């Protein structure tokens, strides 16, 4: 059973006594003090009421008794209305009326039997501002002072009244005048102090709009209002995208002027019930009772239209782009932190796409939450030994012999299970993990390939195998990449051991040095999909392994061979695959890394050729040795579609440029025969072998003649 010491019960009681709906230009401290003052006035009046009524009854002051009863009734009605409506303004209206009624009664009765009744009001002048607000706090003292002056001038007081003494009422009027002046001064002083403190705490200096703290209070108040029967509401976040340029090129003062102008434009779009504010430097927030999608979209569009109009700045036209993110309470979330997370998630989705309105979508939110958790797991993937390499053989079409293999990265997460590279590679790039992953892949691949031993020796069963590891544009954009590559040890011509002569292929995505490559619309068989029962569980056939922006993984990143993972690998047989998109990158770092690759004796291949925008001049300048034809061009070839002009053109062009060609994603004998008839050099795909772990790959090599 609940007791007075029960915290939950205390919270309920305090909530019932003090909770109010949000009102403009008020803040919690002011509201609580006002409510406490009102409660104190009611309790004091109730305590004094019996004595006053008895005294007036004995002295036959029946008119004053009636005024006191009306005053008390209005005061109690004000409390009841406050409990019902939770409006500070409402209770102030009732108390203003009650005090005017009581003051009128005292004026008519010349201050009561002894004429001292006005001192009840004078004592309360100190808290008058909190009880009645600014207007009521000024009007009531003036009304009492003016009414008292008129009433005393009329005379005809009660026989026991001190006002019958001319000296007394002269002093009385002087004291009342001083009290009135001091009371009004106190009201004005308190008002300006409260306003000043309010602006310091809750108003943004630049725009004059409510700041983040005030917005948080408003949202909390609106949420409490909804929980007690109030309406639902929505939050509209407005993000300024290119405002940093205004700061950089126009200066802070000009930037403040632009912000002030944009704040005024946002306010002009808002309705009477809407509450705009500045949440952070480039984010505005608007609370609105609207929850209909069409109304919200129309409102968001009007914000964009007004904000994106040029701002005149000292004769210069400054344009700011923006996007709008919308979430609803309680449909999308029931906590303030979650609502704001929804807004920020919408901004993330609209990054680089200004001029759009985004609504919170639960399915997208869940997917992003999964990606966030997955990124956290990926940080520990190497230390937890969740990453491993697989090998997919490449075949000479003419002879049927093995040319080598493409080295692919796989992640078997403890939490998520097998994760496709089309999922975790872009995630690693976005999260700054890809650089360390790439180095681990290179070192581990060198170590494993060197263990092939006599199989790949010059007189072995498979001499000169070429092995491929993928390289991202971020590797070539990394100034430290050449230092890393140069730190690896390779077999020199005069001391090549009887170990693997392997080629490491690094595949870059087609976006140049862009940090986040797009996932292919049609992944390779098994790539990024749940494998079928007959499919290889490692998923995928050739997804890029890239390097990123320099972030590191957890300890445990070193490969099986340690830092000297490349010992014994011949650079002359190493072929770096880059997508053709990187060819268009003219940055000094990219060109320097490409030149370093060539100077060290590595080969260069172009991966997924035909899906980008490279030109023959770029191919010629790069001096590549191999073109890989993307599987999207190979897959459609079948008995009912026996021709592929694009494949024919790529092979013909490669021959003209003295380049070899590799077809990816070969799955049927018909595709093999077609490529063989066109003099394609190499092929890889499920027709020959699925990706396999290193030991299986070595056994596969040993089993072949």
XYZ file of C-alpha atoms in Angstrom:
705
model
C 0.000 0.000 0.000
C 1.272 3.461 -0.838
C 2.463 5.552 2.079
C 3.360 9.239 2.279
C 7.028 8.157 2.080
C 6.423 6.359 -1.183
C 8.491 8.165 -3.893
C 5.979 7.280 -6.588
C 3.145 8.741 -4.530
C 5.124 11.912 -3.851
C 5.802 12.321 -7.546
C 2.111 11.929 -8.325
C 1.149 14.505 -5.703
C 3.745 17.025 -6.879
C 2.737 16.448 -10.484
C -0.908 17.063 -9.622
C -0.148 20.239 -7.698
C 2.411 21.889 -9.990
C 2.330 20.524 -13.526
C 1.320 23.091 -16.173
C 0.985 23.101 -19.920
C 3.739 24.913 -21.844
C 3.162 28.634 -22.254
C 5.084 31.196 -24.240
C 7.803 33.171 -22.436
C 7.641 31.192 -19.216
C 10.132 28.797 -17.725
C 9.918 26.234 -14.899
C 11.268 28.345 -12.012
C 8.936 31.250 -12.742
C 5.966 28.920 -13.137
C 6.652 27.052 -9.897
C 7.102 30.262 -7.896
C 3.840 31.621 -9.324
C 1.923 28.469 -8.456
C 3.396 28.391 -4.937
C 2.394 32.042 -4.463
C -1.143 31.304 -5.646
C -1.453 28.323 -3.331
C -0.125 30.463 -0.467
C -2.676 33.208 -1.203
C -5.549 30.720 -1.231
C -4.439 29.001 1.970
C -3.901 32.326 3.769
C -7.326 33.540 2.664
C -8.965 30.309 3.793
C -7.219 30.548 7.162
C -8.303 34.176 7.692
C -11.795 33.757 6.247
C -13.594 32.455 9.390
C -12.260 35.257 11.598
C -12.977 37.941 9.002
C -16.515 36.685 8.422
C -17.195 36.513 12.153
C -15.775 39.991 12.737
C -17.803 41.469 9.866
C -20.931 39.706 11.057
C -20.527 41.052 14.598
C -19.981 44.562 13.238
C -22.854 44.144 10.785
C -20.563 44.657 7.748
C -22.710 42.372 5.630
C -21.643 43.888 2.300
C -18.003 43.166 3.022
C -18.928 39.609 4.037
C -20.521 39.085 0.637
C -17.453 40.417 -1.180
C -15.198 38.106 0.857
C -17.329 35.084 0.018
C -17.250 35.962 -3.700
C -13.472 36.444 -3.463
C -13.036 33.042 -1.864
C -15.330 31.378 -4.375
C -13.399 32.833 -7.329
C -10.101 31.783 -5.755
C -11.275 28.197 -5.330
C -12.705 28.195 -8.852
C -9.302 29.330 -10.087
C -7.632 26.353 -8.391
C -10.166 23.910 -9.803
C -9.765 25.388 -13.278
C -5.988 25.084 -12.950
C -6.223 21.414 -11.980
C -8.520 20.819 -14.931
C -6.817 22.934 -17.614
C -3.244 23.113 -16.288
C -3.010 26.709 -17.468
C -1.204 29.355 -15.425
C -2.939 32.088 -17.416
C -6.378 30.727 -16.487
C -5.742 30.706 -12.752
C -4.308 34.227 -12.962
C -7.516 35.446 -14.617
C -9.599 34.007 -11.774
C -7.326 35.452 -9.096
C -7.240 38.857 -10.747
C -11.041 38.930 -10.750
C -11.141 37.707 -7.136
C -8.697 40.356 -5.923
C -10.511 43.121 -7.814
C -13.775 41.998 -6.163
C -12.183 41.964 -2.705
C -10.510 45.339 -3.272
C -13.844 46.788 -4.434
C -15.514 45.537 -1.265
C -12.830 47.086 0.915
C -13.029 50.398 -0.964
C -16.808 50.538 -0.545
C -16.484 49.712 3.149
C -13.546 52.115 3.654
C -11.122 49.342 4.581
C -13.468 47.523 6.919
C -14.567 48.267 10.458
C -11.248 49.821 11.510
C -10.150 50.934 8.033
C -7.010 48.743 7.981
C -8.151 46.159 5.428
C -5.992 47.580 2.633
C -2.871 46.416 4.472
C -3.803 42.844 3.471
C -2.991 43.876 -0.095
C 0.043 45.994 0.780
C 1.691 43.008 2.501
C 1.171 40.948 -0.662
C 2.634 43.485 -3.092
C 6.035 41.716 -2.944
C 4.631 38.602 -4.652
C 2.009 40.343 -6.748
C 3.986 39.813 -9.965
C 4.055 36.041 -9.511
C 0.353 35.897 -8.640
C -1.058 38.222 -11.310
C 1.729 38.790 -13.804
C 2.897 42.137 -15.143
C -0.442 43.773 -16.049
C -2.345 42.588 -13.001
C 0.584 43.456 -10.739
C 0.450 47.095 -11.925
C -3.320 47.566 -12.274
C -4.343 46.243 -8.844
C -2.155 48.595 -6.694
C -3.246 51.586 -8.784
C -6.894 50.533 -8.476
C -6.600 50.205 -4.690
C -4.735 53.495 -4.322
C -7.171 55.438 -6.510
C -10.255 53.838 -4.959
C -8.984 54.468 -1.427
C -8.240 58.117 -2.209
C -11.774 58.649 -3.544
C -13.406 56.747 -0.679
C -11.519 58.642 2.042
C -12.436 61.938 0.413
C -16.120 60.965 0.748
C -15.912 60.345 4.511
C -18.747 58.560 6.437
C -16.607 55.880 8.091
C -17.558 53.244 10.659
C -17.541 54.716 14.198
C -14.622 52.436 15.174
C -12.550 53.255 12.064
C -9.166 54.920 12.512
C -9.947 56.931 9.401
C -12.113 59.239 11.481
C -8.825 60.772 12.661
C -7.631 63.270 9.944
C -3.985 62.846 11.000
C -4.234 59.083 10.672
C -5.792 58.971 7.237
C -3.247 61.543 5.983
C -0.426 59.292 7.159
C -2.374 56.310 5.885
C -2.604 57.767 2.369
C 1.107 58.622 2.360
C 2.009 55.076 3.392
C -0.391 53.609 0.834
C 1.081 55.848 -1.886
C 4.626 54.788 -1.022
C 3.545 51.126 -0.907
C 1.870 51.485 -4.295
C 4.978 53.009 -5.866
C 7.244 50.381 -4.306
C 4.825 47.614 -5.281
C 4.732 48.709 -8.921
C 8.510 49.114 -8.933
C 8.884 45.601 -7.483
C 6.595 44.192 -10.168
C 8.539 45.929 -12.958
C 11.903 44.968 -11.473
C 10.922 41.331 -11.084
C 9.509 41.291 -14.589
C 12.691 42.641 -16.201
C 14.935 40.408 -14.093
C 12.869 37.350 -15.027
C 12.891 38.367 -18.703
C 16.663 38.860 -18.613
C 17.279 35.516 -16.945
C 14.868 33.908 -19.372
C 16.735 35.277 -22.376
C 20.093 34.208 -20.982
C 18.863 30.699 -20.311
C 16.459 30.008 -23.153
C 16.936 32.399 -26.082
C 19.496 32.117 -28.874
C 21.534 35.325 -29.093
C 21.795 35.342 -32.886
C 18.277 34.506 -34.053
C 16.195 35.473 -31.018
C 14.526 32.051 -31.176
C 14.282 29.532 -28.321
C 17.560 27.680 -27.862
C 18.213 23.976 -27.369
C 17.449 23.988 -23.646
C 14.134 25.750 -24.197
C 13.216 23.371 -27.008
C 13.959 20.409 -24.758
C 11.626 21.852 -22.109
C 8.898 22.487 -24.667
C 9.117 18.976 -26.076
C 9.019 17.507 -22.567
C 5.987 19.637 -21.697
C 4.193 18.654 -24.905
C 4.934 15.007 -24.180
C 3.550 15.292 -20.650
C 0.511 17.058 -22.042
C -0.102 14.171 -24.450
C 0.202 11.619 -21.663
C -2.568 13.492 -19.843
C -4.939 13.625 -22.755
C -3.264 16.215 -24.955
C -2.808 15.973 -28.704
C -0.010 14.291 -30.634
C 2.627 16.476 -32.253
C 5.522 16.404 -34.705
C 9.095 17.653 -34.800
C 10.513 19.160 -37.973
C 14.290 19.453 -38.108
C 15.814 21.881 -40.624
C 19.473 21.318 -41.513
C 21.572 23.977 -43.274
C 24.004 22.139 -45.550
C 26.556 24.601 -46.879
C 26.529 27.224 -44.139
C 30.211 26.638 -43.311
C 31.088 28.336 -46.595
C 29.304 31.499 -45.472
C 31.352 31.482 -42.270
C 34.584 30.835 -44.137
C 34.220 33.401 -46.914
C 31.940 36.083 -45.436
C 32.981 36.112 -41.778
C 31.179 35.517 -38.501
C 29.177 38.763 -38.472
C 27.798 38.166 -41.944
C 27.047 34.563 -41.038
C 25.093 35.766 -37.993
C 23.088 38.087 -40.233
C 22.247 35.179 -42.526
C 21.184 33.054 -39.548
C 18.979 35.849 -38.225
C 17.345 36.216 -41.641
C 16.757 32.480 -41.922
C 15.329 32.400 -38.397
C 12.839 35.122 -39.354
C 11.868 33.190 -42.475
C 11.276 30.031 -40.470
C 9.132 31.956 -37.985
C 7.098 33.470 -40.825
C 6.126 29.992 -42.031
C 5.102 28.804 -38.558
C 1.529 29.098 -37.366
C 0.271 30.352 -34.009
C 0.524 26.896 -32.426
C 3.975 26.121 -33.839
C 7.147 26.670 -31.807
C 10.357 27.233 -33.794
C 13.830 27.270 -32.273
C 17.541 26.913 -33.014
C 18.749 23.513 -31.855
C 22.430 23.705 -32.852
C 24.598 25.889 -35.064
C 23.088 24.711 -38.356
C 19.960 22.899 -37.156
C 16.581 24.510 -36.472
C 13.699 22.671 -34.837
C 9.965 23.318 -35.105
C 7.319 21.794 -32.831
C 3.911 21.589 -34.444
C 0.596 19.951 -33.518
C 0.274 18.773 -37.131
C 0.621 15.004 -37.607
C -0.888 14.467 -41.062
C 1.756 13.444 -43.607
C 0.467 15.709 -46.358
C 0.282 18.733 -44.058
C 3.768 18.057 -42.719
C 5.228 17.572 -46.187
C 3.625 20.805 -47.378
C 4.978 22.607 -44.317
C 8.467 21.184 -44.882
C 8.376 22.242 -48.530
C 7.439 25.790 -47.534
C 10.386 25.886 -45.138
C 12.737 24.785 -47.919
C 11.269 27.296 -50.359
C 11.763 30.205 -47.964
C 15.156 29.165 -46.620
C 16.752 28.447 -49.988
C 15.906 31.869 -51.383
C 19.081 33.984 -51.668
C 19.973 36.293 -48.788
C 21.257 39.756 -49.672
C 24.549 40.368 -47.893
C 26.230 43.722 -48.557
C 25.220 43.633 -52.184
C 26.131 39.973 -52.581
C 23.612 37.181 -52.973
C 24.220 34.298 -50.553
C 22.398 31.006 -51.043
C 21.991 28.374 -48.342
C 20.758 24.856 -49.027
C 18.697 22.908 -46.519
C 16.881 19.646 -45.894
C 13.976 18.802 -43.599
C 13.681 15.721 -41.379
C 10.337 14.925 -39.715
C 9.356 12.603 -36.874
C 6.083 12.262 -34.981
C 5.189 11.733 -31.332
C 4.172 9.170 -30.185
C 3.908 7.277 -33.498
C 7.675 7.182 -34.096
C 9.047 7.387 -30.546
C 7.939 8.124 -26.987
C 11.197 9.621 -25.655
C 12.795 12.961 -26.446
C 16.223 11.427 -27.078
C 14.753 8.968 -29.562
C 12.807 11.683 -31.358
C 15.986 13.699 -31.841
C 17.857 10.581 -32.956
C 15.156 10.121 -35.593
C 15.679 13.697 -36.772
C 19.449 13.246 -37.002
C 19.050 9.926 -38.813
C 16.946 11.723 -41.396
C 19.703 14.291 -41.872
C 22.206 11.467 -42.388
C 20.043 9.936 -45.098
C 19.779 13.328 -46.799
C 23.506 14.081 -46.592
C 24.577 15.457 -49.932
C 20.949 15.722 -51.065
C 19.653 19.149 -49.985
C 16.188 20.311 -50.918
C 14.319 17.200 -49.761
C 11.869 16.361 -46.975
C 12.459 13.074 -45.139
C 10.011 11.287 -42.838
C 11.175 8.857 -40.180
C 10.819 5.266 -41.345
C 11.015 2.465 -38.777
C 12.337 -0.103 -41.245
C 15.140 2.220 -42.353
C 15.880 3.032 -38.723
C 16.166 -0.656 -37.849
C 18.483 -1.234 -40.804
C 20.689 1.678 -39.755
C 20.702 0.468 -36.155
C 21.806 -2.944 -37.426
C 24.593 -1.342 -39.465
C 25.708 0.633 -36.419
C 25.872 -2.528 -34.310
C 27.571 -4.382 -37.152
C 30.258 -1.697 -37.380
C 30.961 -2.143 -33.680
C 31.333 -5.892 -34.202
C 33.571 -5.354 -37.221
C 36.016 -3.365 -35.089
C 36.768 -6.558 -33.162
C 36.522 -8.974 -36.091
C 40.259 -9.573 -36.532
C 41.022 -9.815 -32.834
C 38.158 -12.314 -32.522
C 39.458 -14.266 -35.550
C 36.207 -13.759 -37.449
C 37.835 -12.725 -40.752
C 39.292 -15.249 -43.165
C 40.398 -15.461 -46.779
C 38.980 -17.613 -49.556
C 40.319 -18.308 -53.040
C 38.443 -18.558 -56.327
C 40.539 -20.049 -59.139
C 41.096 -18.435 -62.523
C 41.285 -20.738 -65.535
C 43.072 -20.473 -68.888
C 40.226 -20.882 -71.358
C 42.434 -22.310 -74.103
C 44.324 -24.898 -72.034
C 42.002 -25.405 -69.087
C 44.942 -24.944 -66.728
C 44.894 -22.901 -63.531
C 46.216 -19.367 -63.818
C 45.878 -18.575 -60.115
C 43.042 -17.302 -57.968
C 41.348 -14.206 -56.700
C 41.750 -13.767 -52.945
C 38.478 -12.748 -51.310
C 37.689 -11.652 -47.771
C 34.922 -13.228 -45.702
C 33.484 -12.328 -42.299
C 31.737 -14.875 -40.113
C 30.421 -12.670 -37.309
C 29.731 -14.161 -33.896
C 26.622 -11.985 -33.613
C 25.346 -11.799 -37.202
C 26.679 -14.995 -38.737
C 28.099 -14.900 -42.291
C 28.028 -11.310 -43.579
C 28.422 -10.667 -47.294
C 31.355 -8.492 -48.416
C 28.944 -6.261 -50.302
C 27.634 -5.349 -46.827
C 30.691 -5.157 -44.600
C 33.232 -3.702 -47.051
C 31.290 -0.427 -47.629
C 30.562 -0.376 -43.893
C 34.259 -0.694 -43.092
C 35.038 2.129 -45.523
C 32.440 4.402 -43.955
C 33.643 3.533 -40.446
C 37.337 4.148 -41.156
C 38.318 0.497 -40.637
C 39.099 -0.546 -44.182
C 42.744 0.533 -44.224
C 43.720 -1.809 -41.421
C 41.626 -4.599 -42.901
C 43.416 -4.243 -46.237
C 46.824 -4.494 -44.608
C 45.746 -7.606 -42.729
C 44.494 -9.148 -45.977
C 47.718 -8.381 -47.845
C 49.974 -9.783 -45.142
C 47.825 -12.861 -44.553
C 47.551 -13.584 -48.271
C 51.326 -13.306 -48.722
C 51.816 -15.716 -45.846
C 49.351 -18.277 -47.183
C 50.525 -18.083 -50.792
C 54.128 -18.601 -49.717
C 53.042 -21.914 -48.145
C 52.026 -23.351 -51.505
C 55.649 -24.412 -51.809
C 56.623 -26.742 -54.620
C 53.215 -26.495 -56.273
C 54.077 -23.084 -57.697
C 57.820 -23.497 -58.122
C 59.200 -22.930 -61.646
C 59.299 -26.704 -62.174
C 56.238 -27.444 -60.063
C 52.802 -28.579 -61.133
C 51.418 -25.015 -61.319
C 54.289 -22.578 -61.938
C 53.660 -18.854 -61.998
C 50.215 -18.789 -60.404
C 48.659 -15.337 -60.175
C 46.673 -14.526 -57.024
C 44.443 -11.491 -56.606
C 43.516 -9.285 -53.636
C 41.250 -6.305 -54.117
C 42.302 -2.697 -53.626
C 40.030 0.262 -52.948
C 40.323 3.821 -54.243
C 40.971 4.724 -50.626
C 44.226 2.757 -50.730
C 45.459 4.707 -53.704
C 44.303 7.939 -52.044
C 46.275 7.083 -48.900
C 49.752 8.709 -48.829
C 50.926 5.940 -46.461
C 50.025 3.123 -48.859
C 53.286 3.215 -50.795
C 55.205 3.204 -47.520
C 53.285 0.132 -46.395
C 53.794 -1.640 -49.715
C 57.463 -0.726 -49.751
C 57.957 -2.118 -46.246
C 57.051 -5.651 -47.363
C 59.899 -7.938 -48.379
C 59.818 -9.704 -51.734
C 62.022 -12.318 -53.395
C 64.689 -10.747 -55.611
C 65.564 -12.157 -59.001
C 68.811 -13.693 -57.748
C 67.283 -15.312 -54.644
C 63.784 -16.460 -55.545
C 62.971 -19.414 -53.269
C 61.004 -22.504 -54.173
C 57.856 -20.951 -52.824
C 54.818 -19.263 -54.166
C 55.191 -16.948 -57.069
C 51.864 -15.258 -56.557
C 50.059 -12.228 -57.768
C 48.121 -10.117 -55.301
C 45.219 -8.327 -56.909
C 43.647 -5.372 -55.071
C 40.286 -4.289 -56.386
C 39.265 -0.658 -56.094
C 35.698 0.455 -56.353
C 34.612 2.574 -59.255
C 34.192 5.774 -57.332
C 37.772 6.879 -57.390
C 38.717 8.116 -53.991
C 35.161 8.348 -52.768
C 34.836 6.933 -49.277
C 31.708 4.857 -49.695
C 31.267 2.801 -52.883
C 27.789 1.853 -53.871
C 26.744 -1.761 -53.583
C 26.292 -3.387 -57.014
C 22.717 -3.773 -58.087
C 23.397 -7.346 -59.267
C 25.947 -9.000 -56.966
C 27.946 -11.949 -58.082
C 26.554 -15.399 -57.333
C 26.385 -15.784 -53.599
C 27.695 -12.284 -52.974
C 25.794 -10.481 -50.247
C 22.987 -13.011 -50.308
C 22.005 -15.967 -48.218
C 23.580 -19.020 -49.878
C 21.377 -21.732 -51.277
C 21.825 -25.279 -49.940
C 24.127 -26.183 -52.818
C 26.000 -22.873 -52.707
C 29.332 -22.329 -51.064
C 28.794 -20.840 -47.596
C 31.519 -18.249 -47.966
C 29.265 -16.131 -50.179
C 30.445 -14.121 -53.093
C 32.890 -14.303 -55.891
C 34.931 -11.140 -56.095
C 34.088 -8.313 -53.809
C 36.574 -5.576 -53.180
C 38.874 -5.368 -50.194
C 39.690 -1.714 -49.744
C 41.632 0.565 -47.514
C 40.321 3.652 -45.831
C 41.102 6.713 -43.851
C 43.666 5.512 -41.382
C 41.583 4.247 -38.466
C 42.814 1.038 -36.833
C 41.174 -2.114 -35.613
C 41.561 -3.735 -32.247
C 44.905 -5.339 -31.321
C 45.419 -8.611 -33.148
C 45.540 -7.079 -36.590
C 48.813 -8.719 -37.576
C 48.724 -11.492 -40.170
C 49.799 -15.080 -39.838
C 53.274 -14.149 -41.044
C 53.573 -11.019 -38.959
C 54.711 -7.782 -40.543
C 57.064 -9.652 -42.893
C 54.081 -11.311 -44.513
C 55.335 -10.828 -48.046
C 58.649 -12.669 -47.835
C 59.172 -14.893 -50.854
C 56.551 -13.361 -53.181
C 57.810 -12.183 -56.565
C 56.617 -8.631 -57.401
C 56.879 -9.440 -61.091
C 53.918 -11.777 -60.693
C 51.813 -9.451 -58.541
C 48.888 -7.784 -60.283
C 46.914 -4.995 -58.657
C 43.305 -4.719 -59.753
C 41.752 -1.278 -59.715
C 38.389 -0.298 -61.125
C 38.382 2.011 -64.083
C 36.827 4.829 -62.053
C 40.156 5.435 -60.310
C 41.723 6.193 -63.679
C 39.817 9.473 -63.753
C 41.332 10.610 -60.455
C 44.044 13.151 -61.192
C 45.121 13.679 -57.567
C 48.851 13.664 -56.921
C 48.575 10.958 -54.256
C 46.717 8.550 -56.535
C 49.111 9.103 -59.415
C 52.114 8.737 -57.115
C 50.845 5.428 -55.736
C 50.117 4.095 -59.227
C 53.598 5.051 -60.366
C 55.091 3.372 -57.299
C 53.177 0.166 -58.093
C 54.619 0.118 -61.596
C 58.129 1.017 -60.432
C 58.187 -1.937 -58.042
C 57.431 -4.324 -60.860
C 53.794 -5.074 -60.031
C 51.211 -5.559 -62.722
C 47.994 -3.547 -62.941
C 44.599 -4.894 -63.972
C 41.310 -3.080 -64.505
C 38.451 -4.723 -62.621
C 34.774 -4.684 -63.669
C 35.672 -3.076 -66.968
C 32.768 -1.544 -68.857
C 30.826 -0.346 -65.820
C 32.678 2.961 -65.477
C 33.673 5.902 -67.628
C 37.346 5.421 -68.460
C 38.736 6.297 -71.870
C 41.350 4.637 -74.071
C 43.817 7.400 -73.280
C 43.597 6.622 -69.567
C 44.073 2.897 -70.237
C 47.099 3.589 -72.383
C 48.636 5.952 -69.849
C 48.102 3.480 -66.993
C 49.881 0.670 -68.880
C 47.576 -2.007 -67.492
C 48.156 -5.672 -68.313
C 44.678 -7.151 -67.904
C 41.026 -6.182 -68.325
C 38.419 -8.004 -66.254
C 35.002 -8.099 -67.917
C 32.287 -7.522 -65.351
C 29.940 -10.439 -64.671
C 26.919 -8.247 -65.513
C 27.977 -8.574 -69.185
C 28.650 -12.330 -68.969
C 25.508 -13.414 -67.133
C 22.985 -12.607 -69.937
C 24.833 -14.815 -72.473
C 22.860 -18.033 -73.102
C 21.321 -20.132 -75.870
C 18.450 -17.692 -76.354
C 20.765 -14.678 -76.228
C 23.944 -15.953 -77.898
C 25.511 -12.597 -78.718
C 27.097 -9.850 -76.607
C 28.455 -6.949 -78.653
C 29.877 -5.331 -75.529
C 31.912 -8.414 -74.602
C 33.100 -8.733 -78.189
C 34.134 -5.080 -78.254
C 36.025 -5.274 -74.947
C 37.954 -8.390 -76.016
C 38.758 -6.872 -79.407
C 39.913 -3.618 -77.833
C 42.058 -5.490 -75.297
C 43.764 -7.435 -78.066
C 44.459 -4.211 -79.927
C 46.036 -2.745 -76.788
C 47.971 -5.983 -76.087
C 46.011 -6.619 -72.899
C 44.825 -9.979 -71.637
C 41.161 -10.395 -70.678
C 39.464 -12.149 -67.764
C 35.738 -12.899 -67.749
C 34.073 -12.907 -64.331
C 30.998 -14.886 -63.331
C 31.228 -17.718 -65.880
C 28.587 -20.254 -64.845
C 27.610 -22.292 -67.909
C 29.432 -24.261 -70.632
C 27.716 -22.056 -73.211
C 29.309 -18.951 -71.710
C 32.700 -20.690 -71.622
C 32.464 -21.745 -75.264
C 31.326 -18.275 -76.305
C 34.293 -16.641 -74.572
C 36.704 -19.213 -75.978
C 35.433 -18.527 -79.486
C 36.144 -14.811 -78.937
C 39.711 -15.554 -77.782
C 39.131 -14.427 -74.198
C 42.190 -15.442 -72.150
C 40.952 -16.219 -68.623
C 37.714 -17.023 -66.826
C 36.530 -17.432 -63.267
C 33.160 -18.445 -61.926
C 31.049 -21.207 -60.462
C 31.477 -23.312 -63.606
C 35.049 -23.997 -62.495
C 35.082 -23.605 -58.724
C 33.444 -21.777 -55.890
C 35.498 -19.713 -53.445
C 37.262 -22.039 -50.987
C 39.469 -21.671 -47.928
C 43.218 -21.894 -48.323
C 43.630 -25.555 -47.369
C 40.833 -26.552 -49.736
C 42.415 -24.452 -52.449
C 45.779 -26.136 -51.957
C 44.132 -29.556 -52.103
C 42.284 -28.463 -55.239
C 45.594 -27.499 -56.856
C 47.208 -30.784 -55.825
C 44.362 -32.735 -57.388
C 44.782 -31.087 -60.788
C 47.261 -32.203 -63.415
